[in-house]
PDB file of C-alpha atoms in Angstrom:
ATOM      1  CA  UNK R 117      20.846  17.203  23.047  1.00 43.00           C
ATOM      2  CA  UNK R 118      18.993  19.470  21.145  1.00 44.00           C
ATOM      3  CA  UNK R 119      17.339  22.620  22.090  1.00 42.00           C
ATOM      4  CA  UNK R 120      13.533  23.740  22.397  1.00 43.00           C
ATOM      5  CA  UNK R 121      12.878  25.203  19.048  1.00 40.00           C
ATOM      6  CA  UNK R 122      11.730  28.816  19.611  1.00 39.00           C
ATOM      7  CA  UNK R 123       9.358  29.147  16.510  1.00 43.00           C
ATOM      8  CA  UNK R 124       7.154  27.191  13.970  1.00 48.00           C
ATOM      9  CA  UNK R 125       9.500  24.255  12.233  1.00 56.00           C
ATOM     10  CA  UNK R 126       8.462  21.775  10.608  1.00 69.00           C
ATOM     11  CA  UNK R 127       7.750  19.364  13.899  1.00 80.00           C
ATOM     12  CA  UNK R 128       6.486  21.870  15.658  1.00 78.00           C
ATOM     13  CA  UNK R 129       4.395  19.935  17.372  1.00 86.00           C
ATOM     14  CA  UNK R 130       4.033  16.307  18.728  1.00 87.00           C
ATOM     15  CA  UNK R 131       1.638  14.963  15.698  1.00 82.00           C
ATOM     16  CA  UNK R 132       3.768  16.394  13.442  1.00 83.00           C
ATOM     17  CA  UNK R 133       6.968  14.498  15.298  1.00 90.00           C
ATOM     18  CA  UNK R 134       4.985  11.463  16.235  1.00 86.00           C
ATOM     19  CA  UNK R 135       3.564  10.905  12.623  1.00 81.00           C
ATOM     20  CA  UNK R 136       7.518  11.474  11.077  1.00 86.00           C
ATOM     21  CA  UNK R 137       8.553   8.657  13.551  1.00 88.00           C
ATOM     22  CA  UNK R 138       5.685   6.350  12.404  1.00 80.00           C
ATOM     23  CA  UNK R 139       6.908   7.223   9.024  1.00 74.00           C
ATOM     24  CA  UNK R 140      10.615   6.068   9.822  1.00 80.00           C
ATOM     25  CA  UNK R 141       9.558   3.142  10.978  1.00 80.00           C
ATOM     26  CA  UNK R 142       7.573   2.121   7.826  1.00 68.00           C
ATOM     27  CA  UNK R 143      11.052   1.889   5.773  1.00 63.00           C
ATOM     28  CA  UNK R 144      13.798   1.140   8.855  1.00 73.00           C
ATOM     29  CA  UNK R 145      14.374  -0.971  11.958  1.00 74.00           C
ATOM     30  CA  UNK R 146      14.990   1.579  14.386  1.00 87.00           C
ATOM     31  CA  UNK R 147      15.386   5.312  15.434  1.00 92.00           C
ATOM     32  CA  UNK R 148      17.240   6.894  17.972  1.00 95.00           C
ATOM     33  CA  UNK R 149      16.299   9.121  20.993  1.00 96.00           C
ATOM     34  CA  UNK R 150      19.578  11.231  20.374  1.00 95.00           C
ATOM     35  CA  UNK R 151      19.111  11.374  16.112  1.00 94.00           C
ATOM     36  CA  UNK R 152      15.586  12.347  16.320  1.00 95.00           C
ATOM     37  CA  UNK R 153      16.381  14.664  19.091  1.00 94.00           C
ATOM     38  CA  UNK R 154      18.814  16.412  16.159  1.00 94.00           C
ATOM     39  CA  UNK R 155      16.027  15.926  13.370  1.00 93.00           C
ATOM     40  CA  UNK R 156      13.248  17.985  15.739  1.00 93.00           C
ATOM     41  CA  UNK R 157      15.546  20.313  16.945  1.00 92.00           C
ATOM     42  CA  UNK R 158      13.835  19.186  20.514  1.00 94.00           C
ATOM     43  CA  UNK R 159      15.295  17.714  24.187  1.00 95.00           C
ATOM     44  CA  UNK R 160      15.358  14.351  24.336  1.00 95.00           C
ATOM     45  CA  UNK R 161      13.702  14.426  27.367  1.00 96.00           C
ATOM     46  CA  UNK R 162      10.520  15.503  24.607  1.00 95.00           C
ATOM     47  CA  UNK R 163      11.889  12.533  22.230  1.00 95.00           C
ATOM     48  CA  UNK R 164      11.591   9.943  24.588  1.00 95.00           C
ATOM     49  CA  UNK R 165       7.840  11.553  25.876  1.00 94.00           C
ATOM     50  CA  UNK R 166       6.924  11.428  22.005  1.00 92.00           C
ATOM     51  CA  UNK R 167       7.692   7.601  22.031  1.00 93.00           C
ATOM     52  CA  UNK R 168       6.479   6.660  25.380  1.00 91.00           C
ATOM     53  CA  UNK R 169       3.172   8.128  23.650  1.00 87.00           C
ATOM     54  CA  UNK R 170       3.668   6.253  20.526  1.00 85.00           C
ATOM     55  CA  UNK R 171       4.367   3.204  22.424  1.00 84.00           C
ATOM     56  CA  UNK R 172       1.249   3.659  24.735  1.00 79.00           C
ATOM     57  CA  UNK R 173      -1.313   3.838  20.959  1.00 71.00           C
ATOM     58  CA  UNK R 174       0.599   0.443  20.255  1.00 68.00           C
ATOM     59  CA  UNK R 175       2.323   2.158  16.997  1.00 74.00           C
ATOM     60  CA  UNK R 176       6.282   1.474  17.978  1.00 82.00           C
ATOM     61  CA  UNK R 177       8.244  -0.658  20.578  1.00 86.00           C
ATOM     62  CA  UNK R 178      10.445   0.677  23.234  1.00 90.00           C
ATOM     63  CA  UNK R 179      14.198   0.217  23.695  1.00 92.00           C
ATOM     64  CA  UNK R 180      16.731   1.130  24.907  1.00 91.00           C
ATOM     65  CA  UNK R 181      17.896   4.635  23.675  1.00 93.00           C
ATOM     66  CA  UNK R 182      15.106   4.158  21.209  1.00 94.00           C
ATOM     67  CA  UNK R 183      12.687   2.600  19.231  1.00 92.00           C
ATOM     68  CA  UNK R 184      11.895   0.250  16.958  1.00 87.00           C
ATOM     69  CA  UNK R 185       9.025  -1.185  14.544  1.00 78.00           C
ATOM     70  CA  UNK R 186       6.953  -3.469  15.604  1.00 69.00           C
ATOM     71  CA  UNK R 187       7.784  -7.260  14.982  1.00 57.00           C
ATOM     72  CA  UNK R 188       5.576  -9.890  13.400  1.00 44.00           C
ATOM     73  CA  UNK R 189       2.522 -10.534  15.966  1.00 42.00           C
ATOM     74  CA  UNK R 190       2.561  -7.399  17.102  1.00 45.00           C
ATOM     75  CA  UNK R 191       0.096  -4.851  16.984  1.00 46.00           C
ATOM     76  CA  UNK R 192       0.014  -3.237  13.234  1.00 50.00           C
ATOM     77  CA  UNK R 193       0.271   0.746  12.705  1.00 54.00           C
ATOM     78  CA  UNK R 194      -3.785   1.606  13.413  1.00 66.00           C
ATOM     79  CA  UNK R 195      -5.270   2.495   9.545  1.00 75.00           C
ATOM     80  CA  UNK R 196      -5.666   6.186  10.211  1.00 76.00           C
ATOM     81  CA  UNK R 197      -2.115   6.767  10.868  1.00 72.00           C
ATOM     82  CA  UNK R 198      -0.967   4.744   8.209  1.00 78.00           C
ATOM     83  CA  UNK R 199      -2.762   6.521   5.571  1.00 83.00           C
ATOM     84  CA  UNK R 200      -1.227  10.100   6.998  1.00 80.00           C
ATOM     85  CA  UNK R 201       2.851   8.029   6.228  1.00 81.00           C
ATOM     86  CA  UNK R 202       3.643   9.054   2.795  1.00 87.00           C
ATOM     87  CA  UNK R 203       0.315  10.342   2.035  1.00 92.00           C
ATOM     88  CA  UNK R 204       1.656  12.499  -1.371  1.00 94.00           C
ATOM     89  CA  UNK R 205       2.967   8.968  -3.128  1.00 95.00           C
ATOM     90  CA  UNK R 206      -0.007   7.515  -2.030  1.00 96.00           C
ATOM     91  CA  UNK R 207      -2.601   9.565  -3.344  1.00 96.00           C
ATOM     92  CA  UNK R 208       0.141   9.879  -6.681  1.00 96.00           C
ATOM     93  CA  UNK R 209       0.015   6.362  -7.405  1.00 97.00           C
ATOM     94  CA  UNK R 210      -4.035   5.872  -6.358  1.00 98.00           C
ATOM     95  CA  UNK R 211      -4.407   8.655  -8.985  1.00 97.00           C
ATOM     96  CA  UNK R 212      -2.218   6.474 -11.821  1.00 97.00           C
ATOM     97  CA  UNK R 213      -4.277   3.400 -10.682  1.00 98.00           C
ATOM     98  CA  UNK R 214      -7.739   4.401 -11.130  1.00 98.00           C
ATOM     99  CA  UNK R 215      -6.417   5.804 -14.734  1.00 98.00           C
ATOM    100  CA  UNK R 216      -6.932   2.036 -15.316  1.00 98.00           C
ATOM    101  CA  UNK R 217     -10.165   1.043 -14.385  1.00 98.00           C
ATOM    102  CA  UNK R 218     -13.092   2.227 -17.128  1.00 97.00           C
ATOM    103  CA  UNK R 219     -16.713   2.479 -16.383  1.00 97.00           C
ATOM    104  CA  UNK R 220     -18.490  -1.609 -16.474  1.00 96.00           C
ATOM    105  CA  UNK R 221     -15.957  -3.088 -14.902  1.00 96.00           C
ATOM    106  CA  UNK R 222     -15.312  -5.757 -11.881  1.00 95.00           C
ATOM    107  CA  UNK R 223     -12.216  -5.017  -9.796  1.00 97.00           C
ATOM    108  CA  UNK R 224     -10.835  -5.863  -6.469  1.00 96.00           C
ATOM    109  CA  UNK R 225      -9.559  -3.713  -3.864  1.00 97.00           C
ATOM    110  CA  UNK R 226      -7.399  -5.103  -0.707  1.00 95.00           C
ATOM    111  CA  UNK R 227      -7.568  -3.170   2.640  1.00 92.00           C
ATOM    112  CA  UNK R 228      -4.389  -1.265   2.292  1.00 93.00           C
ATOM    113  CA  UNK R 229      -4.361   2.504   2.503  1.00 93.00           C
ATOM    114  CA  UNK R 230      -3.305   2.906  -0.855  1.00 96.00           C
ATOM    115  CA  UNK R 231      -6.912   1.276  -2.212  1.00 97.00           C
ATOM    116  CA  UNK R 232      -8.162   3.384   0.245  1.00 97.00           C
ATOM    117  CA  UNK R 233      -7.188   6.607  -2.181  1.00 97.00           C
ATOM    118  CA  UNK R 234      -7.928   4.617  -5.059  1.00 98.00           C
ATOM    119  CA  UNK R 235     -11.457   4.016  -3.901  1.00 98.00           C
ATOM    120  CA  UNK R 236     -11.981   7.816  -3.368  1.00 97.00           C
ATOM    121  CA  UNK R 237     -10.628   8.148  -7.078  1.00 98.00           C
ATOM    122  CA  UNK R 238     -13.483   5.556  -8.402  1.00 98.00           C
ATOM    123  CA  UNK R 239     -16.398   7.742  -6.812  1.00 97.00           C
ATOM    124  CA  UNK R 240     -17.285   9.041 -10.355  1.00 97.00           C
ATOM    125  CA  UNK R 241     -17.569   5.788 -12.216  1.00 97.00           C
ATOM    126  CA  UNK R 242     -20.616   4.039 -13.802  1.00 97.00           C
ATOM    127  CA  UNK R 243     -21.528   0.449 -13.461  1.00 97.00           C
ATOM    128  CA  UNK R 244     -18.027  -0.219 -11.360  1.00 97.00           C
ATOM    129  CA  UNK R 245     -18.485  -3.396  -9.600  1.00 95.00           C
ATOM    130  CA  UNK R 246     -16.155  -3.174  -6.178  1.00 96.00           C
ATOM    131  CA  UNK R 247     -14.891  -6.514  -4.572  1.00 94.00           C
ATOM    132  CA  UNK R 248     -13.551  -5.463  -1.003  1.00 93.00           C
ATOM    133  CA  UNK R 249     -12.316  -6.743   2.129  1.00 89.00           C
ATOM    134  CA  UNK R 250     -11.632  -3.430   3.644  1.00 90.00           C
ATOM    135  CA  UNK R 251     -14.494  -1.728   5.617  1.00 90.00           C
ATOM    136  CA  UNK R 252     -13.343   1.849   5.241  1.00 91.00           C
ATOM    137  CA  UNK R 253     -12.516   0.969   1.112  1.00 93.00           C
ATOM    138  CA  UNK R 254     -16.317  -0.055   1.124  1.00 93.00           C
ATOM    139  CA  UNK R 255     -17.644   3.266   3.219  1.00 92.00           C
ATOM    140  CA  UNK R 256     -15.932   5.800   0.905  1.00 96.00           C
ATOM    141  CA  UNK R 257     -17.987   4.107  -1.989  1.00 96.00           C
ATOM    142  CA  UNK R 258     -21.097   3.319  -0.024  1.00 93.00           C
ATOM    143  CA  UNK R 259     -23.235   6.300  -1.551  1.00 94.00           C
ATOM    144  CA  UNK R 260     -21.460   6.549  -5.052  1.00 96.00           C
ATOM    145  CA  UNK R 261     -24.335   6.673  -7.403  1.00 95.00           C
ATOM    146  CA  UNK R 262     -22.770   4.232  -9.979  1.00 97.00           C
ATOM    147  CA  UNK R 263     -20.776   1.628  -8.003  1.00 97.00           C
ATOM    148  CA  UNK R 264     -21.855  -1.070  -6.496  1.00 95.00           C
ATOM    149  CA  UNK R 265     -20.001  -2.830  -3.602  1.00 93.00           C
ATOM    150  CA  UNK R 266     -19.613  -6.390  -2.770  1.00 90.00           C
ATOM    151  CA  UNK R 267     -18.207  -7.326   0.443  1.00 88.00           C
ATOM    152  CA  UNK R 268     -17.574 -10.912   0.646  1.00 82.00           C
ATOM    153  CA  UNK R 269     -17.846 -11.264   4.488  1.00 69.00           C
ATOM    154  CA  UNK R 270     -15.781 -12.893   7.037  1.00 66.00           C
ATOM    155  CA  UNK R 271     -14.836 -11.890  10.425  1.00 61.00           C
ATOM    156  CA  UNK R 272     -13.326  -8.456  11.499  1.00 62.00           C
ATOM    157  CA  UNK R 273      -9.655  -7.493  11.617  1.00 62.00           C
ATOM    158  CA  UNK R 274      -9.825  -3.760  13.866  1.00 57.00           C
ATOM    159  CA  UNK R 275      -5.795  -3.341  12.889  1.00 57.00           C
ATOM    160  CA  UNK R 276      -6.670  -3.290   9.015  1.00 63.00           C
ATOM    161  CA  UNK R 277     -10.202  -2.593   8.881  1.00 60.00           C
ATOM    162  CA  UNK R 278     -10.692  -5.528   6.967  1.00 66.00           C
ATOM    163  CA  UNK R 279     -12.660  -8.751   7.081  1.00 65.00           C
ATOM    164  CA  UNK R 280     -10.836 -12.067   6.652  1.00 67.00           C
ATOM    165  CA  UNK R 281     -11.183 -15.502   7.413  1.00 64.00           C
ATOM    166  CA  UNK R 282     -12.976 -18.779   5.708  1.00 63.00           C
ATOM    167  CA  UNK R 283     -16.301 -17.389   4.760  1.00 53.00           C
ATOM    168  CA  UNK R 284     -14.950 -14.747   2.853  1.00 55.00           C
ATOM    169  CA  UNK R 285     -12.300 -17.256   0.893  1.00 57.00           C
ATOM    170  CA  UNK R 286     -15.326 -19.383  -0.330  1.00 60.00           C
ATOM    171  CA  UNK R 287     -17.334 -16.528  -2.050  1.00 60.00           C
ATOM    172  CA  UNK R 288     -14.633 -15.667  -3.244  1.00 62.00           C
ATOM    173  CA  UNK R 289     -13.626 -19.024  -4.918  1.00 67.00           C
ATOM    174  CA  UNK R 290     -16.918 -18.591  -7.203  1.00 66.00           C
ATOM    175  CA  UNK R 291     -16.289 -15.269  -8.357  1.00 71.00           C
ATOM    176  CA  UNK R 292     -14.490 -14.371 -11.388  1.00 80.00           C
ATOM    177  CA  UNK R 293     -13.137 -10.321 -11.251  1.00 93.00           C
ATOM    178  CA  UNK R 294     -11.302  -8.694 -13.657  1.00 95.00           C
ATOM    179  CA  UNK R 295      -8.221  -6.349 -12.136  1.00 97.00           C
ATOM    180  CA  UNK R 296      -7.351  -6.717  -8.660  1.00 97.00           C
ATOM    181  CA  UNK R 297      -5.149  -3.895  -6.668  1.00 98.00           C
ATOM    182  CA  UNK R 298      -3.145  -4.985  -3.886  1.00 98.00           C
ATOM    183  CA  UNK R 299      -1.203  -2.944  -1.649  1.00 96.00           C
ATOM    184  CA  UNK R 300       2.358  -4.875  -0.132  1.00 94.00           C
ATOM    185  CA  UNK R 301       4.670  -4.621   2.745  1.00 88.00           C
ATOM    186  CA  UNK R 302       7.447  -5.434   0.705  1.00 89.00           C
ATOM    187  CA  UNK R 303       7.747  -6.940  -2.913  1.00 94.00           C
ATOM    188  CA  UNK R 304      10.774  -8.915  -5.184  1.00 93.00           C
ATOM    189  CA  UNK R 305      11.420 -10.764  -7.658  1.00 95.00           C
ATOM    190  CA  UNK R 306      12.365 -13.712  -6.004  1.00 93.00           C
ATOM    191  CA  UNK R 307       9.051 -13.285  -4.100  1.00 93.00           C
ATOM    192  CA  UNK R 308       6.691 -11.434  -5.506  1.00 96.00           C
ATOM    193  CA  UNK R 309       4.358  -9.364  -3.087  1.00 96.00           C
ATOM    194  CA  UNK R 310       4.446  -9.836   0.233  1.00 93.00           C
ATOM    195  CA  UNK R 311       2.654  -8.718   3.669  1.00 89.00           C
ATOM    196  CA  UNK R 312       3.057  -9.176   7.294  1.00 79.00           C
ATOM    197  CA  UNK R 313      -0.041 -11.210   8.988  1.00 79.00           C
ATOM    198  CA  UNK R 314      -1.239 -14.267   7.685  1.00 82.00           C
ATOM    199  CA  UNK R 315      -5.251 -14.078   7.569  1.00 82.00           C
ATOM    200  CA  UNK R 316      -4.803 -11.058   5.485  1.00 85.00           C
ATOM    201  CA  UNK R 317      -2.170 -12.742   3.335  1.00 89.00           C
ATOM    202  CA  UNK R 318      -5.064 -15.283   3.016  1.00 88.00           C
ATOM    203  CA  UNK R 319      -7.742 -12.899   1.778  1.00 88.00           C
ATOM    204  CA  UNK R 320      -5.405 -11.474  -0.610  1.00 92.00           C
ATOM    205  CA  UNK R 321      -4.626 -14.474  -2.054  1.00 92.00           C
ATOM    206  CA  UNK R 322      -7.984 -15.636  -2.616  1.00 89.00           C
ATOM    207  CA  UNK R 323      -8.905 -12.290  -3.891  1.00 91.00           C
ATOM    208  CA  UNK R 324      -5.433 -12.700  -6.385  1.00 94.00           C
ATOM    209  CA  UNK R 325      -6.661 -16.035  -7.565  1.00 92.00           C
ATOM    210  CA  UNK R 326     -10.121 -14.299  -8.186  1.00 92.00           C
ATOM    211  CA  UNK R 327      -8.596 -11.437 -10.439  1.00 95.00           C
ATOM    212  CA  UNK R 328      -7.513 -12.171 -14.464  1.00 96.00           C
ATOM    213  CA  UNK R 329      -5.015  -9.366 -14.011  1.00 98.00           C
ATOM    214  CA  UNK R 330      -3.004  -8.302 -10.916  1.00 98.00           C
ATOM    215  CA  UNK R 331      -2.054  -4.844 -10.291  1.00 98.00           C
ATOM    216  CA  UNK R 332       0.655  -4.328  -7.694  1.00 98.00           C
ATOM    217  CA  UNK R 333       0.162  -0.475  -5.881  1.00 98.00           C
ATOM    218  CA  UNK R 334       2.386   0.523  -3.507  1.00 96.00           C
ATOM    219  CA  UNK R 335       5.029   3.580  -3.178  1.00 94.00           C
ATOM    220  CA  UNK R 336       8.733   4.300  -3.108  1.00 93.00           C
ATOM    221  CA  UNK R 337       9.194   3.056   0.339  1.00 88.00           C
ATOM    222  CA  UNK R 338       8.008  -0.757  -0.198  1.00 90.00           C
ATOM    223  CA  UNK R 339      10.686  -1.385  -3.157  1.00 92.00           C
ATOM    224  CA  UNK R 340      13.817  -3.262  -1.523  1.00 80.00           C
ATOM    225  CA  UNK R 341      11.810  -4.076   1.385  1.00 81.00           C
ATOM    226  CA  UNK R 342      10.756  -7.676   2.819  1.00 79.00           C
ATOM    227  CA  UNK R 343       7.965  -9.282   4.507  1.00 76.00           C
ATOM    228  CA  UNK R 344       7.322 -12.497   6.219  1.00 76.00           C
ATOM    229  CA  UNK R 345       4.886 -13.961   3.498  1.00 87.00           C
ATOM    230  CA  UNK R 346       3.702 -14.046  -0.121  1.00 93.00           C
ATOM    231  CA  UNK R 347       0.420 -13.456  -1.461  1.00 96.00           C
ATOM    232  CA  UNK R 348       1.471 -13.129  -5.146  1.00 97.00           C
ATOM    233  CA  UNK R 349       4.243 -14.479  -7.249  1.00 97.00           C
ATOM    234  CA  UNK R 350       6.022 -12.381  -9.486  1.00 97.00           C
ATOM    235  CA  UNK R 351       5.155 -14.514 -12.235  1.00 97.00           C
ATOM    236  CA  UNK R 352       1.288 -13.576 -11.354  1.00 97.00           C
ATOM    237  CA  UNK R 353       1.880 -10.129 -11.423  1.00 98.00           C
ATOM    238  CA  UNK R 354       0.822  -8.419 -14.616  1.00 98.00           C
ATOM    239  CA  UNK R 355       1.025  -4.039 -13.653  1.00 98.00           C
ATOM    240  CA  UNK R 356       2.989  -2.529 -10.946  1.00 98.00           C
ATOM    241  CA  UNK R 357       1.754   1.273 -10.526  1.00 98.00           C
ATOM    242  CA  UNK R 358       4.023   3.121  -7.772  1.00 98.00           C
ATOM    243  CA  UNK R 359       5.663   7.001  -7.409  1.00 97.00           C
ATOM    244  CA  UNK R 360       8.761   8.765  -9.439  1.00 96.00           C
ATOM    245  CA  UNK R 361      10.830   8.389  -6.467  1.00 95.00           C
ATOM    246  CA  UNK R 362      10.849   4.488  -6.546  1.00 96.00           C
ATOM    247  CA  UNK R 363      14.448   3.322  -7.721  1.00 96.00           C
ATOM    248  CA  UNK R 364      14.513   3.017 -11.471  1.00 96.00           C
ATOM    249  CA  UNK R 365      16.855   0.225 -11.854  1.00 97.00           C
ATOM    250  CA  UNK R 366      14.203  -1.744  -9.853  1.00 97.00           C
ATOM    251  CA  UNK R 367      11.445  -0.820 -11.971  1.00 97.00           C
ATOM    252  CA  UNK R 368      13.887  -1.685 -15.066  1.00 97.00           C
ATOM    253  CA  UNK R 369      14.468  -5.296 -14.030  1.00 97.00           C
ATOM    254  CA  UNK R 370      10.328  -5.501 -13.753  1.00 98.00           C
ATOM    255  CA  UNK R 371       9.556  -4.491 -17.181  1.00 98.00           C
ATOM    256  CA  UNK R 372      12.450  -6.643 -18.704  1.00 97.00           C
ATOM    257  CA  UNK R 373      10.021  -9.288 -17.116  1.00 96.00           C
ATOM    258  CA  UNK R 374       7.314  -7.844 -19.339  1.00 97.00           C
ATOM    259  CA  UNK R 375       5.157  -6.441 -16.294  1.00 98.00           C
ATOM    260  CA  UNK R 376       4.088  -3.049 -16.915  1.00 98.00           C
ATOM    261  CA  UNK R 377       5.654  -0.030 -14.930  1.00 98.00           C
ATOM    262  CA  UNK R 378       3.613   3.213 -14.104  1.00 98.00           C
ATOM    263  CA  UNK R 379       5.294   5.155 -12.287  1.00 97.00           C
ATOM    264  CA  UNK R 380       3.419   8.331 -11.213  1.00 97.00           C
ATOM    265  CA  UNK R 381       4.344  12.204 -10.313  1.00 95.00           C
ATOM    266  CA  UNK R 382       4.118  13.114  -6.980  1.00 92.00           C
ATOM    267  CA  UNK R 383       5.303  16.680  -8.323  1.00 77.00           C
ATOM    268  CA  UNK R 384       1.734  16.829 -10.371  1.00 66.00           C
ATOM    269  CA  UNK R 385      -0.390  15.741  -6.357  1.00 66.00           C
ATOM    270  CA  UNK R 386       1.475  18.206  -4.683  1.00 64.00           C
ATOM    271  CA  UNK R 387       0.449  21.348  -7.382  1.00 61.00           C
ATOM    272  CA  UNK R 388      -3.000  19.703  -7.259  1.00 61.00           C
ATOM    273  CA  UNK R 389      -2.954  19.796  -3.097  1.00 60.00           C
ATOM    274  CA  UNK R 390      -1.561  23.729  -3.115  1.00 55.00           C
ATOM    275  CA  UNK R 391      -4.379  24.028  -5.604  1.00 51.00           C
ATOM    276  CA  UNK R 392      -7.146  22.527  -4.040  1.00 52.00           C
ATOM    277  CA  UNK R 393      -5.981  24.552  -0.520  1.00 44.00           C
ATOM    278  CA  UNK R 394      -5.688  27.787  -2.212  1.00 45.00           C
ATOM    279  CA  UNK R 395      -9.262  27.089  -3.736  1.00 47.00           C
ATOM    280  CA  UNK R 396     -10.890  26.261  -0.215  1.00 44.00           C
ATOM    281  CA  UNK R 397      -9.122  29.695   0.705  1.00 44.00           C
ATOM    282  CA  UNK R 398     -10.799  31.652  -1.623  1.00 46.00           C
ATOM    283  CA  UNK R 399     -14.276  30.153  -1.217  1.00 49.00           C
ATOM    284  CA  UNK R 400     -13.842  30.499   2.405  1.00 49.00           C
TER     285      UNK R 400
END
């Protein structure tokens, strides 16, 4: 086993290890007590505290030696940890996405974390018309001078901060929107985009359907990855915005089906994050 680090590291503490673990999990099966004892430079008798608290927030499943993600009908990762795993790419490809909204328009946001940063991107826009599901989408735009928010109801899901269900499908089935965003579990070509539980697979697709153009947003760590259902076909999906580090022959075999391909620096958010620290520094 590993020993007690003696000074700061990297997972110094157990947010820092409990968040990397999370952050595992979002792209594997399983971890280890004795590998992430070696990764933290820790016991495992602290490993296996670390899960036992992760387990306890409903955020991984025990076993054995380890852990693992959590299965379908399980308990999702809560929001606010799920926008802290891969935060950089995020915000990177939230940044590339609101490059392609322009002031007058209608779009739709989903719930996922990554329209959460594009929503914070849209703050500055004029006469930008916001279709959400997602509660905490709608409450970073609720006092933006020059969007307006439409939420179209429904009942609420705490796991997403979202609202799904049938009343929210039939406003939606009478409105007309012109880009949608929509964050994925997983996505192919064989099956498009694809998320885990099936009323928000429903609101997406009605939201889809709703949208003239659909623009796929997720980063590095959803490409070769599956879910258990589709919201949109491949053939539906016009743009695809992710993050530099998402595997290029991938991205290739999208644009030779003529669906655009942004992919977006997460060199340029992380010289904009040192910058915007340094700044709060100096105004401190």
């Amino acid at each position: 086993m590993g020993s007690e680090a003696s000074g700061e590291t990297e997972f110094s503490t157990a947010d820092d290890r409990m968040r990397y673990v999370c952050q595992l999990l979002e792209s594997r099966d399983g971890v280890t007590v004795g590998e992430l004892a070696a990764t933290f430079d820790v016991s495992e008798v602290t490993v296996r505290s670390d899960l036992s608290e992760l387990a306890r927030r409903g955020l991984i499943a025990r076993i054995r030696g380890g852990a693992r993600a959590l299965q379908r009908g399980q308990s999702e990762i809560a929001f606010d940890v799920r926008l802290r795993v891969n935060e950089l790419p995020k915000r990177a490809v939230a940044r590339a996405a609101a490059a392609l909204v322009g002031d007058g328009e209608a779009i739709a946001l989903d719930s996922s974390t990554t329209a959460f940063y594009i929503a914070q991107e849209l703050r500055e826009k004029h006469e930008l018309v916001v279709v959400t599901n997602g509660l905490r989408i709608a409450e970073v735009l609720a006092d933006a001078p020059g969007v307006s928010v439409i939420l179209p109801g429904g009942v609420l899901r705490q796991a997403a901060m979202s609202l799904v269900g049938d009343f929210a499908n039939s406003v939606l089935r009478s409105t007309r929107i012109g880009k949608g965003f929509f964050g994925a579990r997983g996505i192919s070509l064989d099956r498009g985009l694809m998320d885990l539980n099936p009323e928000e697979v429903r609101i997406k697709r009605e939201l889809a359907d709703a949208c003239e153009h659909v623009v796929g947003v997720f980063d590095h760590s959803k490409w070769e990855r599956s879910a258990l259902l589709s919201f949109v076909p491949a053939q539906r999906v016009d743009t695809i915005v992710t993050d530099e580090r998402a595997p290029s022959e991938l991205l290739q075999e999208w644009r030779e089906r003529n669906v655009t391909v942004v992919a977006a620096p997460i060199r340029a958010e992380l010289t904009l994050r040192n910058k915007e620290v340094t700044d709060t520094i100096l105004t401190a």
